[in-house]
PDB file of C-alpha atoms in Angstrom:
ATOM      1  CA  MET A  17     119.097 112.099  68.090  1.00  0.00           C
ATOM      2  CA  ASP A  18     121.021 113.540  71.082  1.00  0.00           C
ATOM      3  CA  PRO A  19     121.257 111.867  74.230  1.00  0.00           C
ATOM      4  CA  ILE A  20     118.879 113.696  76.347  1.00  0.00           C
ATOM      5  CA  THR A  21     116.452 113.115  73.861  1.00  0.00           C
ATOM      6  CA  ILE A  22     117.306 109.420  73.779  1.00  0.00           C
ATOM      7  CA  CYS A  23     116.865 109.375  77.657  1.00  0.00           C
ATOM      8  CA  GLY A  24     113.550 111.320  77.610  1.00  0.00           C
ATOM      9  CA  LEU A  25     112.281 108.421  75.340  1.00  0.00           C
ATOM     10  CA  LEU A  26     113.012 105.684  77.266  1.00  0.00           C
ATOM     11  CA  GLY A  27     111.898 107.699  80.141  1.00  0.00           C
ATOM     12  CA  LEU A  28     108.509 107.461  78.330  1.00  0.00           C
ATOM     13  CA  LEU A  29     108.500 104.069  77.874  1.00  0.00           C
ATOM     14  CA  ALA A  30     109.374 103.127  81.148  1.00  0.00           C
ATOM     15  CA  THR A  31     106.684 105.276  82.572  1.00  0.00           C
ATOM     16  CA  SER A  32     104.161 104.236  80.054  1.00  0.00           C
ATOM     17  CA  TYR A  33     104.675 100.527  81.216  1.00  0.00           C
ATOM     18  CA  ALA A  34     104.481 101.518  85.017  1.00  0.00           C
ATOM     19  CA  ILE A  35     101.012 103.058  83.828  1.00  0.00           C
ATOM     20  CA  TYR A  36      99.842 100.310  81.747  1.00  0.00           C
ATOM     21  CA  VAL A  37     100.625  97.910  85.092  1.00  0.00           C
ATOM     22  CA  GLU A  38      98.930 100.215  87.218  1.00  0.00           C
ATOM     23  CA  LYS A  39      95.967 100.170  84.968  1.00  0.00           C
ATOM     24  CA  MET A  40      95.716  96.472  84.292  1.00  0.00           C
ATOM     25  CA  THR A  41      96.063  95.619  88.378  1.00  0.00           C
ATOM     26  CA  LYS A  42      93.358  97.763  88.820  1.00  0.00           C
ATOM     27  CA  TYR A  43      90.863  96.361  86.591  1.00  0.00           C
ATOM     28  CA  SER A  44      92.183  92.497  86.632  1.00  0.00           C
ATOM     29  CA  LYS A  45      92.985  90.781  89.966  1.00  0.00           C
ATOM     30  CA  GLN A  46      95.037  88.128  87.916  1.00  0.00           C
ATOM     31  CA  TYR A  47      97.210  90.482  86.121  1.00  0.00           C
ATOM     32  CA  ALA A  48     100.961  89.546  86.621  1.00  0.00           C
ATOM     33  CA  ALA A  49     103.332  92.317  85.114  1.00  0.00           C
ATOM     34  CA  VAL A  50     106.397  91.194  83.510  1.00  0.00           C
ATOM     35  CA  CYS A  51     108.370  92.862  86.269  1.00  0.00           C
ATOM     36  CA  ASP A  52     106.750  91.020  88.910  1.00  0.00           C
ATOM     37  CA  ILE A  53     109.748  88.242  89.687  1.00  0.00           C
ATOM     38  CA  SER A  54     108.902  87.378  93.212  1.00  0.00           C
ATOM     39  CA  ASP A  55     107.417  88.433  96.410  1.00  0.00           C
ATOM     40  CA  ARG A  56     110.611  91.004  97.230  1.00  0.00           C
ATOM     41  CA  ILE A  57     110.713  92.208  93.202  1.00  0.00           C
ATOM     42  CA  SER A  58     107.394  93.316  92.479  1.00  0.00           C
ATOM     43  CA  CYS A  59     106.395  96.041  90.399  1.00  0.00           C
ATOM     44  CA  THR A  60     102.756  95.761  91.115  1.00  0.00           C
ATOM     45  CA  ARG A  61     103.167  96.094  94.674  1.00  0.00           C
ATOM     46  CA  VAL A  62     105.127  99.201  94.731  1.00  0.00           C
ATOM     47  CA  LEU A  63     102.857 100.933  92.396  1.00  0.00           C
ATOM     48  CA  LYS A  64      99.746  99.655  94.312  1.00  0.00           C
ATOM     49  CA  SER A  65     101.241 101.374  97.455  1.00  0.00           C
ATOM     50  CA  PRO A  66     100.422 104.504  99.033  1.00  0.00           C
ATOM     51  CA  TYR A  67     103.739 106.092  98.193  1.00  0.00           C
ATOM     52  CA  SER A  68     102.856 105.551  94.415  1.00  0.00           C
ATOM     53  CA  ARG A  69     100.929 108.861  95.010  1.00  0.00           C
ATOM     54  CA  LEU A  70     104.085 110.729  96.600  1.00  0.00           C
ATOM     55  CA  THR A  71     102.336 114.250  96.111  1.00  0.00           C
ATOM     56  CA  GLY A  72      99.265 113.501  97.883  1.00  0.00           C
ATOM     57  CA  LEU A  73     100.881 111.850 100.713  1.00  0.00           C
ATOM     58  CA  THR A  74     103.557 114.420 101.339  1.00  0.00           C
ATOM     59  CA  PHE A  75     101.021 117.404 101.134  1.00  0.00           C
ATOM     60  CA  ASN A  76      98.070 115.347 102.300  1.00  0.00           C
ATOM     61  CA  LEU A  77      95.783 116.115  99.600  1.00  0.00           C
ATOM     62  CA  PRO A  78      92.443 114.712  99.411  1.00  0.00           C
ATOM     63  CA  LYS A  79      91.779 111.861  96.708  1.00  0.00           C
ATOM     64  CA  GLU A  80      89.760 114.032  94.448  1.00  0.00           C
ATOM     65  CA  SER A  81      92.743 116.567  93.997  1.00  0.00           C
ATOM     66  CA  ILE A  82      93.974 117.109  90.698  1.00  0.00           C
ATOM     67  CA  PHE A  83      97.363 117.126  91.898  1.00  0.00           C
ATOM     68  CA  ASN A  84      96.738 113.575  93.543  1.00  0.00           C
ATOM     69  CA  VAL A  85      97.991 111.560  90.593  1.00  0.00           C
ATOM     70  CA  PRO A  86     100.281 108.750  90.737  1.00  0.00           C
ATOM     71  CA  ASN A  87     104.246 109.650  90.351  1.00  0.00           C
ATOM     72  CA  THR A  88     104.213 108.174  87.286  1.00  0.00           C
ATOM     73  CA  TYR A  89     101.791 110.679  85.468  1.00  0.00           C
ATOM     74  CA  TYR A  90     104.538 113.760  86.765  1.00  0.00           C
ATOM     75  CA  GLY A  91     107.012 111.104  85.412  1.00  0.00           C
ATOM     76  CA  ILE A  92     105.354 111.292  81.791  1.00  0.00           C
ATOM     77  CA  LEU A  93     105.273 115.199  81.869  1.00  0.00           C
ATOM     78  CA  PHE A  94     108.802 115.154  82.877  1.00  0.00           C
ATOM     79  CA  TYR A  95     110.153 112.857  79.970  1.00  0.00           C
ATOM     80  CA  LEU A  96     107.746 114.656  77.677  1.00  0.00           C
ATOM     81  CA  ALA A  97     109.817 117.952  78.715  1.00  0.00           C
ATOM     82  CA  VAL A  98     112.806 116.230  78.354  1.00  0.00           C
ATOM     83  CA  CYS A  99     111.959 114.820  74.711  1.00  0.00           C
ATOM     84  CA  ILE A 100     110.891 118.692  73.750  1.00  0.00           C
ATOM     85  CA  TYR A 101     113.509 120.356  75.130  1.00  0.00           C
ATOM     86  CA  PRO A 102     116.094 120.367  72.076  1.00  0.00           C
ATOM     87  CA  LEU A 103     113.193 121.367  69.499  1.00  0.00           C
ATOM     88  CA  TYR A 104     113.154 124.389  67.845  1.00  0.00           C
ATOM     89  CA  PRO A 105     110.841 126.937  69.738  1.00  0.00           C
ATOM     90  CA  PHE A 106     112.131 125.843  73.067  1.00  0.00           C
ATOM     91  CA  THR A 107     115.612 126.434  71.988  1.00  0.00           C
ATOM     92  CA  LEU A 108     114.804 130.106  72.134  1.00  0.00           C
ATOM     93  CA  ILE A 109     114.163 130.017  76.247  1.00  0.00           C
ATOM     94  CA  PRO A 110     116.862 131.713  77.881  1.00  0.00           C
ATOM     95  CA  LEU A 111     119.320 129.744  80.115  1.00  0.00           C
ATOM     96  CA  ARG A 112     117.152 126.851  79.346  1.00  0.00           C
ATOM     97  CA  GLU A 113     119.837 124.608  80.168  1.00  0.00           C
ATOM     98  CA  ILE A 114     120.056 125.731  83.546  1.00  0.00           C
ATOM     99  CA  LEU A 115     116.229 124.725  83.647  1.00  0.00           C
ATOM    100  CA  LEU A 116     117.014 121.390  82.694  1.00  0.00           C
ATOM    101  CA  LEU A 117     119.899 120.869  85.567  1.00  0.00           C
ATOM    102  CA  CYS A 118     117.124 122.237  87.964  1.00  0.00           C
ATOM    103  CA  ALA A 119     114.562 119.573  86.627  1.00  0.00           C
ATOM    104  CA  ALA A 120     116.919 117.029  86.700  1.00  0.00           C
ATOM    105  CA  SER A 121     118.522 117.633  89.662  1.00  0.00           C
ATOM    106  CA  PHE A 122     114.912 117.474  91.112  1.00  0.00           C
ATOM    107  CA  SER A 123     114.280 114.415  89.698  1.00  0.00           C
ATOM    108  CA  VAL A 124     117.471 112.857  91.010  1.00  0.00           C
ATOM    109  CA  ILE A 125     116.620 113.982  94.383  1.00  0.00           C
ATOM    110  CA  LEU A 126     113.086 112.262  94.078  1.00  0.00           C
ATOM    111  CA  SER A 127     115.078 109.071  92.852  1.00  0.00           C
ATOM    112  CA  PHE A 128     116.604 108.973  95.777  1.00  0.00           C
ATOM    113  CA  ILE A 129     113.842 109.482  97.977  1.00  0.00           C
ATOM    114  CA  LEU A 130     111.597 106.777  96.297  1.00  0.00           C
ATOM    115  CA  ALA A 131     114.547 104.387  96.441  1.00  0.00           C
ATOM    116  CA  GLY A 132     114.883 105.085 100.024  1.00  0.00           C
ATOM    117  CA  ILE A 133     110.942 104.151 100.662  1.00  0.00           C
ATOM    118  CA  LEU A 134     111.408 101.105  98.110  1.00  0.00           C
ATOM    119  CA  TYR A 135     114.398  99.551 100.277  1.00  0.00           C
ATOM    120  CA  PHE A 136     113.539 100.844 103.885  1.00  0.00           C
ATOM    121  CA  LYS A 137     109.806 101.298 104.041  1.00  0.00           C
ATOM    122  CA  LEU A 138     108.130  98.921 101.250  1.00  0.00           C
ATOM    123  CA  LYS A 139     111.484  96.262 101.659  1.00  0.00           C
ATOM    124  CA  ASN A 140     110.894  95.591  97.727  1.00  0.00           C
ATOM    125  CA  CYS A 141     112.382  96.307  94.407  1.00  0.00           C
ATOM    126  CA  CYS A 142     110.594  97.698  91.447  1.00  0.00           C
ATOM    127  CA  VAL A 143     112.504  97.114  88.354  1.00  0.00           C
ATOM    128  CA  ILE A 144     110.893  99.842  86.579  1.00  0.00           C
ATOM    129  CA  CYS A 145     111.443 102.281  89.064  1.00  0.00           C
ATOM    130  CA  VAL A 146     115.086 101.487  89.208  1.00  0.00           C
ATOM    131  CA  VAL A 147     115.440 102.107  85.252  1.00  0.00           C
ATOM    132  CA  THR A 148     113.677 105.845  86.041  1.00  0.00           C
ATOM    133  CA  TYR A 149     115.982 106.379  88.739  1.00  0.00           C
ATOM    134  CA  PHE A 150     118.893 105.449  86.186  1.00  0.00           C
ATOM    135  CA  ILE A 151     117.297 107.438  83.547  1.00  0.00           C
ATOM    136  CA  ASN A 152     116.951 110.385  85.633  1.00  0.00           C
ATOM    137  CA  MET A 153     120.816 110.136  86.629  1.00  0.00           C
ATOM    138  CA  ALA A 154     121.807 109.922  82.929  1.00  0.00           C
ATOM    139  CA  ILE A 155     119.408 112.946  82.015  1.00  0.00           C
ATOM    140  CA  PHE A 156     121.161 114.953  85.089  1.00  0.00           C
ATOM    141  CA  PHE A 157     124.680 113.907  84.165  1.00  0.00           C
ATOM    142  CA  ASN A 158     124.181 114.680  80.357  1.00  0.00           C
ATOM    143  CA  SER A 159     122.311 118.343  81.541  1.00  0.00           C
ATOM    144  CA  ILE A 160     125.937 118.855  82.951  1.00  0.00           C
ATOM    145  CA  SER A 161     127.793 118.220  79.900  1.00  0.00           C
ATOM    146  CA  GLU A 162     125.199 120.401  78.058  1.00  0.00           C
ATOM    147  CA  ILE A 163     125.880 123.408  80.534  1.00  0.00           C
ATOM    148  CA  LYS A 164     129.858 122.465  80.148  1.00  0.00           C
ATOM    149  CA  THR A 165     129.686 122.880  76.541  1.00  0.00           C
ATOM    150  CA  ARG A 166     127.269 125.893  76.508  1.00  0.00           C
ATOM    151  CA  PHE A 167     128.908 127.921  78.800  1.00  0.00           C
ATOM    152  CA  PHE A 168     132.544 126.874  79.360  1.00  0.00           C
ATOM    153  CA  TYR A 169     133.875 125.862  75.636  1.00  0.00           C
TER     154      TYR A 169
END
């Protein structure tokens, strides 16, 4: 299994757990996530904040909009795309390495924005979020490596 697929699978695991935490905190007030370590290190607090729906917040979408979903749902889509990237029918897409680099670049930019929101606005740390930031960077660097291999060697 190549490193990009491994990163995609790790991203799926992390975002799936984040979705689980979101759902559990919605239905149970007593639920305590494994990643809720202290007042300043709490995934639950971050995942329940308005910034957990950045698309809706950024574009001022109504609550009922199909695009006003938690960031974790977009993460699932991204990591699924990363996982299927090396599979057969997708290997036929022209310049797919460039598409992966663009998607990975976008994910890293969003990771920096979300990290800034975590630190400066929420004054909190979300372990799951930080893990996904590192996974996004790993996908980014592996996509650069893939481009070098494909076009420059």
